[in-house]
Each structure stands twice: as C-alpha cells, then as structure tokens.
CSV table of N, CA and C in Angstrom, one decimal:
chain,number,residue,atom,x,y,z
A,1,MET,N,22.6,21.2,10.1
A,1,MET,CA,23.2,21.5,8.8
A,1,MET,C,22.2,21.0,7.7
A,2,PHE,N,21.6,19.8,7.8
A,2,PHE,CA,20.7,19.3,6.8
A,2,PHE,C,19.4,20.1,6.8
A,3,GLY,N,19.0,20.6,8.0
A,3,GLY,CA,17.8,21.5,8.0
A,3,GLY,C,18.0,22.8,7.2
A,4,GLY,N,19.2,23.3,7.3
A,4,GLY,CA,19.5,24.5,6.6
A,4,GLY,C,19.5,24.3,5.1
A,5,LEU,N,20.0,23.1,4.7
A,5,LEU,CA,20.0,22.8,3.3
A,5,LEU,C,18.6,22.6,2.8
A,6,ALA,N,17.7,22.0,3.6
A,6,ALA,CA,16.3,21.8,3.2
A,6,ALA,C,15.6,23.1,3.1
A,7,ARG,N,15.9,24.0,4.0
A,7,ARG,CA,15.3,25.4,3.9
A,7,ARG,C,15.8,26.1,2.6
A,8,LEU,N,17.1,25.9,2.3
A,8,LEU,CA,17.6,26.6,1.1
A,8,LEU,C,16.9,26.0,-0.1
A,9,LEU,N,16.8,24.7,-0.2
A,9,LEU,CA,16.1,24.1,-1.3
A,9,LEU,C,14.6,24.5,-1.4
A,10,ALA,N,14.0,24.7,-0.3
A,10,ALA,CA,12.6,25.1,-0.3
A,10,ALA,C,12.4,26.5,-1.0
A,11,ALA,N,13.5,27.3,-1.0
A,11,ALA,CA,13.4,28.6,-1.6
A,11,ALA,C,13.3,28.5,-3.2
A,12,PHE,N,13.5,27.3,-3.7
A,12,PHE,CA,13.4,27.1,-5.1
A,12,PHE,C,12.0,26.7,-5.5
A,13,GLY,N,11.1,26.5,-4.5
A,13,GLY,CA,9.7,26.2,-4.7
A,13,GLY,C,8.9,27.4,-5.0
A,14,LYS,N,7.7,27.2,-5.4
A,14,LYS,CA,6.8,28.4,-5.7
A,14,LYS,C,6.3,29.1,-4.5
A,15,SER,N,6.3,30.4,-4.5
A,15,SER,CA,5.7,31.3,-3.5
A,15,SER,C,4.8,32.3,-4.2
A,16,SER,N,4.1,33.0,-3.4
A,16,SER,CA,3.2,34.1,-4.0
A,16,SER,C,2.9,35.1,-3.0
A,17,VAL,N,2.5,36.3,-3.5
A,17,VAL,CA,2.0,37.3,-2.6
A,17,VAL,C,0.7,37.8,-3.2
A,18,ASP,N,-0.2,38.2,-2.4
A,18,ASP,CA,-1.5,38.8,-2.8
A,18,ASP,C,-1.2,40.2,-3.4
A,19,VAL,N,-1.9,40.6,-4.4
A,19,VAL,CA,-1.7,41.9,-5.1
A,19,VAL,C,-3.0,42.6,-5.0
A,20,TYR,N,-3.0,43.9,-4.6
A,20,TYR,CA,-4.2,44.7,-4.6
A,20,TYR,C,-3.9,46.0,-5.3
A,21,GLU,N,-4.9,46.5,-6.0
A,21,GLU,CA,-4.8,47.8,-6.7
A,21,GLU,C,-5.7,48.8,-5.9
A,22,TRP,N,-5.1,49.9,-5.6
A,22,TRP,CA,-5.8,51.0,-4.9
A,22,TRP,C,-6.4,51.9,-5.9
A,23,ASN,N,-7.5,52.5,-5.5
A,23,ASN,CA,-8.1,53.5,-6.4
A,23,ASN,C,-7.3,54.8,-6.3
A,24,GLN,N,-7.1,55.4,-7.4
A,24,GLN,CA,-6.2,56.6,-7.4
A,24,GLN,C,-6.7,57.7,-6.4
A,25,SER,N,-8.0,57.8,-6.3
A,25,SER,CA,-8.6,58.9,-5.4
A,25,SER,C,-8.3,58.6,-4.0
A,26,ASP,N,-8.2,57.3,-3.6
A,26,ASP,CA,-7.8,57.0,-2.2
A,26,ASP,C,-6.3,57.2,-2.0
A,27,VAL,N,-5.5,56.9,-3.0
A,27,VAL,CA,-4.1,57.1,-2.9
A,27,VAL,C,-3.7,58.5,-2.7
A,28,ARG,N,-4.5,59.4,-3.3
A,28,ARG,CA,-4.2,60.9,-3.3
A,28,ARG,C,-4.8,61.6,-2.1
A,29,LYS,N,-5.5,60.9,-1.2
A,29,LYS,CA,-6.0,61.5,0.0
A,29,LYS,C,-4.9,61.9,0.9
A,30,ASP,N,-5.1,63.0,1.6
A,30,ASP,CA,-4.1,63.5,2.6
A,30,ASP,C,-3.9,62.4,3.7
A,31,ARG,N,-5.0,61.8,4.1
A,31,ARG,CA,-5.0,60.9,5.2
A,31,ARG,C,-6.1,59.9,5.0
A,32,LEU,N,-5.9,58.6,5.4
A,32,LEU,CA,-7.0,57.7,5.4
A,32,LEU,C,-7.7,57.8,6.7
A,33,PRO,N,-9.0,57.4,6.7
A,33,PRO,CA,-9.7,57.5,7.9
A,33,PRO,C,-9.2,56.4,8.9
A,34,ASN,N,-9.5,56.6,10.2
A,34,ASN,CA,-9.1,55.7,11.2
A,34,ASN,C,-9.9,54.4,11.0
A,35,GLY,N,-9.2,53.2,11.2
A,35,GLY,CA,-9.9,51.9,11.1
A,35,GLY,C,-10.5,51.7,9.7
A,36,PRO,N,-9.8,51.9,8.7
A,36,PRO,CA,-10.4,51.8,7.3
A,36,PRO,C,-10.7,50.3,7.0
A,37,ILE,N,-11.7,50.1,6.2
A,37,ILE,CA,-12.0,48.8,5.7
A,37,ILE,C,-11.2,48.6,4.4
A,38,TRP,N,-10.2,47.8,4.5
A,38,TRP,CA,-9.2,47.8,3.4
A,38,TRP,C,-9.8,47.3,2.1
A,39,THR,N,-10.7,46.3,2.2
A,39,THR,CA,-11.3,45.8,1.0
A,39,THR,C,-12.1,46.8,0.2
A,40,SER,N,-12.6,47.9,0.9
A,40,SER,CA,-13.3,49.0,0.2
A,40,SER,C,-12.3,49.9,-0.5
A,41,LEU,N,-11.0,49.9,-0.1
A,41,LEU,CA,-10.0,50.8,-0.7
A,41,LEU,C,-9.2,50.2,-1.8
A,42,ALA,N,-9.2,48.9,-1.9
A,42,ALA,CA,-8.4,48.2,-2.8
A,42,ALA,C,-9.1,47.0,-3.5
A,43,THR,N,-8.7,46.8,-4.8
A,43,THR,CA,-9.3,45.7,-5.5
A,43,THR,C,-8.3,44.6,-5.6
A,44,PRO,N,-8.7,43.4,-5.3
A,44,PRO,CA,-7.7,42.2,-5.4
A,44,PRO,C,-7.5,41.9,-6.9
A,45,ARG,N,-6.2,41.7,-7.2
A,45,ARG,CA,-5.8,41.3,-8.5
A,45,ARG,C,-5.1,39.9,-8.5
A,46,GLN,N,-4.7,39.4,-9.6
A,46,GLN,CA,-4.1,38.1,-9.7
A,46,GLN,C,-2.8,38.1,-8.8
A,47,LYS,N,-2.6,37.0,-8.1
A,47,LYS,CA,-1.4,36.8,-7.2
A,47,LYS,C,-0.2,36.9,-8.0
A,48,LEU,N,0.9,37.4,-7.4
A,48,LEU,CA,2.2,37.4,-8.0
A,48,LEU,C,2.9,36.1,-7.6
A,49,ASN,N,3.2,35.3,-8.6
A,49,ASN,CA,3.9,34.0,-8.3
A,49,ASN,C,5.3,34.1,-8.7
A,50,PHE,N,6.2,33.5,-7.8
A,50,PHE,CA,7.6,33.5,-8.0
A,50,PHE,C,8.3,32.4,-7.2
A,51,THR,N,9.5,32.2,-7.4
A,51,THR,CA,10.3,31.3,-6.5
A,51,THR,C,11.2,32.2,-5.6
A,52,GLY,N,11.7,31.6,-4.5
A,52,GLY,CA,12.6,32.3,-3.7
A,52,GLY,C,13.8,32.8,-4.4
A,53,TRP,N,14.3,31.9,-5.3
A,53,TRP,CA,15.4,32.3,-6.1
A,53,TRP,C,15.2,33.5,-7.0
A,54,GLN,N,14.0,33.6,-7.6
A,54,GLN,CA,13.6,34.7,-8.4
A,54,GLN,C,13.6,36.0,-7.6
A,55,LEU,N,13.0,35.8,-6.3
A,55,LEU,CA,13.0,37.0,-5.4
A,55,LEU,C,14.4,37.4,-5.0
A,56,ALA,N,15.2,36.5,-4.7
A,56,ALA,CA,16.6,36.8,-4.3
A,56,ALA,C,17.3,37.5,-5.5
A,57,HIS,N,17.1,37.0,-6.7
A,57,HIS,CA,17.8,37.6,-7.9
A,57,HIS,C,17.3,39.0,-8.1
A,58,ALA,N,16.0,39.2,-7.9
A,58,ALA,CA,15.4,40.6,-8.1
A,58,ALA,C,15.9,41.5,-7.0
A,59,VAL,N,16.0,41.1,-5.7
A,59,VAL,CA,16.5,41.9,-4.7
A,59,VAL,C,17.9,42.4,-4.9
A,60,VAL,N,18.7,41.4,-5.3
A,60,VAL,CA,20.2,41.7,-5.6
A,60,VAL,C,20.3,42.6,-6.8
A,61,LYS,N,19.5,42.4,-7.8
A,61,LYS,CA,19.5,43.2,-9.0
A,61,LYS,C,19.1,44.6,-8.7
A,62,ALA,N,18.2,44.8,-7.7
A,62,ALA,CA,17.8,46.2,-7.3
A,62,ALA,C,18.9,46.8,-6.5
A,63,ASP,N,19.7,46.0,-5.7
A,63,ASP,CA,20.7,46.5,-4.9
A,63,ASP,C,21.9,47.1,-5.6
A,64,TYR,N,22.3,46.4,-6.8
A,64,TYR,CA,23.5,46.8,-7.5
A,64,TYR,C,23.1,47.7,-8.7
A,65,LEU,N,23.8,48.8,-8.8
A,65,LEU,CA,23.6,49.7,-9.9
A,65,LEU,C,24.4,49.3,-11.1
A,66,ILE,N,25.4,48.5,-10.9
A,66,ILE,CA,26.3,48.0,-12.0
A,66,ILE,C,25.9,46.6,-12.4
A,67,GLU,N,26.1,46.3,-13.6
A,67,GLU,CA,25.9,44.9,-14.0
A,67,GLU,C,27.0,44.0,-13.5
A,68,ARG,N,26.6,42.9,-12.9
A,68,ARG,CA,27.5,41.9,-12.4
A,68,ARG,C,26.9,40.6,-12.3
A,69,ALA,N,27.7,39.6,-12.0
A,69,ALA,CA,27.2,38.2,-11.8
A,69,ALA,C,26.4,38.2,-10.5
A,70,LEU,N,25.1,37.8,-10.5
A,70,LEU,CA,24.3,37.9,-9.4
A,70,LEU,C,24.1,36.6,-8.7
A,71,LEU,N,24.8,35.5,-9.1
A,71,LEU,CA,24.6,34.2,-8.6
A,71,LEU,C,25.0,34.2,-7.1
A,72,LEU,N,26.3,34.6,-6.8
A,72,LEU,CA,26.7,34.5,-5.4
A,72,LEU,C,26.0,35.5,-4.5
A,73,PRO,N,25.8,36.8,-4.9
A,73,PRO,CA,25.0,37.6,-4.0
A,73,PRO,C,23.6,37.1,-3.8
A,74,GLY,N,22.9,36.5,-4.8
A,74,GLY,CA,21.6,35.9,-4.7
A,74,GLY,C,21.6,34.8,-3.7
A,75,LEU,N,22.6,33.9,-3.8
A,75,LEU,CA,22.7,32.8,-2.9
A,75,LEU,C,23.0,33.3,-1.5
A,76,GLY,N,23.8,34.3,-1.4
A,76,GLY,CA,24.1,34.9,-0.1
A,76,GLY,C,22.8,35.5,0.6
A,77,LEU,N,22.0,36.1,-0.2
A,77,LEU,CA,20.7,36.6,0.3
A,77,LEU,C,19.8,35.5,0.8
A,78,LEU,N,19.7,34.4,0.0
A,78,LEU,CA,18.9,33.3,0.4
A,78,LEU,C,19.4,32.7,1.7
A,79,LEU,N,20.7,32.6,1.9
A,79,LEU,CA,21.3,32.1,3.1
A,79,LEU,C,21.0,33.1,4.3
A,80,GLN,N,21.0,34.4,4.0
A,80,GLN,CA,20.7,35.4,5.0
A,80,GLN,C,19.2,35.3,5.4
A,81,LEU,N,18.3,35.0,4.5
A,81,LEU,CA,16.9,34.9,4.8
A,81,LEU,C,16.5,33.5,5.4
A,82,ASP,N,17.4,32.7,5.6
A,82,ASP,CA,17.2,31.3,6.1
A,82,ASP,C,16.2,31.2,7.2
A,83,HIS,N,16.5,32.0,8.3
A,83,HIS,CA,15.6,32.0,9.5
A,83,HIS,C,14.7,33.2,9.5
A,84,ILE,N,14.5,33.9,8.4
A,84,ILE,CA,13.6,35.1,8.3
A,84,ILE,C,12.4,34.9,7.5
A,85,VAL,N,12.6,34.4,6.3
A,85,VAL,CA,11.4,34.1,5.4
A,85,VAL,C,11.2,32.6,5.3
A,86,ASP,N,9.9,32.2,5.5
A,86,ASP,CA,9.6,30.8,5.5
A,86,ASP,C,9.1,30.4,4.1
A,87,PHE,N,10.1,29.9,3.3
A,87,PHE,CA,9.7,29.5,1.9
A,87,PHE,C,9.1,28.1,1.9
A,88,ALA,N,9.3,27.4,3.0
A,88,ALA,CA,8.8,26.0,3.1
A,88,ALA,C,7.3,25.9,3.5
A,89,SER,N,6.7,26.9,4.0
A,89,SER,CA,5.3,26.9,4.4
A,89,SER,C,4.4,26.9,3.1
A,90,ALA,N,3.2,27.2,3.3
A,90,ALA,CA,2.2,27.3,2.2
A,90,ALA,C,2.8,28.2,1.1
A,91,SER,N,2.1,28.2,0.0
A,91,SER,CA,2.6,29.0,-1.2
A,91,SER,C,2.7,30.5,-0.9
A,92,ASN,N,1.9,31.0,0.0
A,92,ASN,CA,1.9,32.4,0.3
A,92,ASN,C,3.1,32.8,1.1
A,93,LEU,N,3.9,33.7,0.7
A,93,LEU,CA,5.2,34.1,1.4
A,93,LEU,C,4.9,34.6,2.8
A,94,LYS,N,5.7,34.0,3.7
A,94,LYS,CA,5.5,34.4,5.1
A,94,LYS,C,6.8,34.5,5.8
A,95,LEU,N,6.8,35.2,6.9
A,95,LEU,CA,8.0,35.3,7.8
A,95,LEU,C,8.0,34.1,8.8
A,96,VAL,N,9.2,33.7,9.2
A,96,VAL,CA,9.3,32.7,10.2
A,96,VAL,C,8.7,33.3,11.5
A,97,PRO,N,7.9,32.6,12.3
A,97,PRO,CA,7.4,33.2,13.5
A,97,PRO,C,8.6,33.7,14.4
A,98,GLY,N,8.4,34.9,15.0
A,98,GLY,CA,9.4,35.4,15.9
A,98,GLY,C,10.5,36.3,15.2
A,99,THR,N,10.4,36.3,13.9
A,99,THR,CA,11.4,37.1,13.1
A,99,THR,C,11.5,38.6,13.6
A,100,VAL,N,10.3,39.2,13.8
A,100,VAL,CA,10.3,40.6,14.2
A,100,VAL,C,11.1,40.8,15.4
A,101,ASP,N,11.0,39.9,16.4
A,101,ASP,CA,11.8,40.0,17.6
A,101,ASP,C,13.3,39.7,17.4
A,102,THR,N,13.6,39.0,16.4
A,102,THR,CA,15.0,38.6,16.1
A,102,THR,C,15.9,39.8,15.6
A,103,LEU,N,15.3,40.5,14.6
A,103,LEU,CA,16.1,41.5,14.0
A,103,LEU,C,15.9,42.9,14.7
A,104,ASN,N,17.0,43.6,14.7
A,104,ASN,CA,16.9,45.0,15.3
A,104,ASN,C,16.2,45.9,14.3
A,105,ASN,N,15.8,47.0,14.8
A,105,ASN,CA,14.9,47.9,14.0
A,105,ASN,C,15.5,48.3,12.7
A,106,PHE,N,16.8,48.7,12.7
A,106,PHE,CA,17.4,49.1,11.4
A,106,PHE,C,17.4,48.0,10.4
A,107,THR,N,17.8,46.8,10.8
A,107,THR,CA,17.9,45.7,9.9
A,107,THR,C,16.5,45.3,9.4
A,108,ARG,N,15.6,45.3,10.3
A,108,ARG,CA,14.2,44.9,10.0
A,108,ARG,C,13.7,45.8,8.9
A,109,THR,N,13.8,47.1,9.0
A,109,THR,CA,13.3,48.1,8.0
A,109,THR,C,14.1,48.0,6.8
A,110,SER,N,15.4,47.9,6.9
A,110,SER,CA,16.2,47.8,5.7
A,110,SER,C,15.9,46.6,4.9
A,111,LEU,N,15.8,45.4,5.5
A,111,LEU,CA,15.5,44.2,4.8
A,111,LEU,C,14.1,44.2,4.2
A,112,SER,N,13.1,44.8,4.9
A,112,SER,CA,11.8,45.0,4.4
A,112,SER,C,11.8,45.8,3.1
A,113,GLY,N,12.6,46.9,3.1
A,113,GLY,CA,12.7,47.7,1.9
A,113,GLY,C,13.3,47.0,0.7
A,114,ARG,N,14.4,46.2,1.0
A,114,ARG,CA,15.0,45.4,0.0
A,114,ARG,C,14.1,44.4,-0.6
A,115,ILE,N,13.4,43.7,0.2
A,115,ILE,CA,12.4,42.7,-0.3
A,115,ILE,C,11.3,43.3,-1.0
A,116,GLY,N,10.8,44.5,-0.6
A,116,GLY,CA,9.8,45.3,-1.3
A,116,GLY,C,10.3,45.7,-2.7
A,117,GLN,N,11.6,46.1,-2.8
A,117,GLN,CA,12.1,46.5,-4.1
A,117,GLN,C,12.1,45.3,-5.0
A,118,GLY,N,12.5,44.1,-4.4
A,118,GLY,CA,12.6,42.9,-5.3
A,118,GLY,C,11.2,42.5,-5.7
A,119,LEU,N,10.2,42.6,-4.8
A,119,LEU,CA,8.8,42.3,-5.2
A,119,LEU,C,8.3,43.2,-6.3
A,120,SER,N,8.7,44.5,-6.1
A,120,SER,CA,8.2,45.5,-7.2
A,120,SER,C,8.9,45.2,-8.5
A,121,LEU,N,10.1,44.8,-8.5
A,121,LEU,CA,10.8,44.4,-9.8
A,121,LEU,C,10.1,43.2,-10.4
A,122,LEU,N,9.8,42.2,-9.5
A,122,LEU,CA,9.1,41.0,-10.1
A,122,LEU,C,7.7,41.3,-10.6
A,123,PHE,N,7.0,42.2,-9.9
A,123,PHE,CA,5.7,42.7,-10.4
A,123,PHE,C,5.8,43.4,-11.7
A,124,ALA,N,6.8,44.3,-11.9
A,124,ALA,CA,7.0,45.0,-13.1
A,124,ALA,C,7.3,44.0,-14.2
A,125,GLN,N,8.2,43.0,-13.9
A,125,GLN,CA,8.5,42.0,-15.0
A,125,GLN,C,7.3,41.2,-15.4
A,126,SER,N,6.4,40.9,-14.4
A,126,SER,CA,5.2,40.1,-14.7
A,126,SER,C,4.3,40.9,-15.6
A,127,LYS,N,4.4,42.2,-15.6
A,127,LYS,CA,3.5,43.1,-16.4
A,127,LYS,C,4.2,43.4,-17.8
A,128,GLY,N,5.4,42.9,-18.0
A,128,GLY,CA,6.1,43.1,-19.2
A,128,GLY,C,6.8,44.4,-19.3
C-alpha cells in the first residue's frame, strides 16, 4: 500500500519527453526509406517538461468533450498508470519494464493514444 502511495506521489515530480521537429518534405513523403537515420529526418527541440499530474489532467481534458471537474478522473488515471508509467525514474518519461506484456493489444494502443493526446495538449499549451 505504501509503495503505491509513493508511486502516486512520484507523479507530482517533474518529467519530460524529447521533442523533435520533422522537415515538412520528409513528412509529405509517401514512404520513408527502410532503416532511416532518424537524426537526419528530425531536428531536436527543447524538451517538453511537465508533471505526471499535468499529464493526467491533459489526458482527461482531451477525453471529455464537456467541461467538468477533472480532479477525480485525473486522479483515477494516475492510479491506472501506477504500474504502467514510471514517474519515479529519471526525469525522462518511461514505461515500467514489462508493461507491454501486461496490457492486451486493445488497451495498449488505446492508452498510447490517450497519453499521446495529453502530450499533444501539453505541447500546444507550452507554445501558447
């Protein structure tokens, strides 16, 4: 029980993800070459910094089309992510080892999409 509480509290610490900008000409290609050298296709930009709570708030905000109190749904998402996202590790956002094997395919892709939406919202907010 105390381990779960510690992991929940870790979600209030700082996390980050690396941000890369792709050249428009590469994005518009019909297909990328096999074995591309990713650094030649994208330019690194400033990291996106956030807390787990900000990410949870953004994910839940993207989930609901109506305005509502997001406190409990955000807390619920953090509890759901307890053994999935490792907020306690280094500042760069990571999955808990073995997560891919834990979730079924539908849940894995669904959760990836939700977190991606939340990160997109945080990125847009960081740009004003």
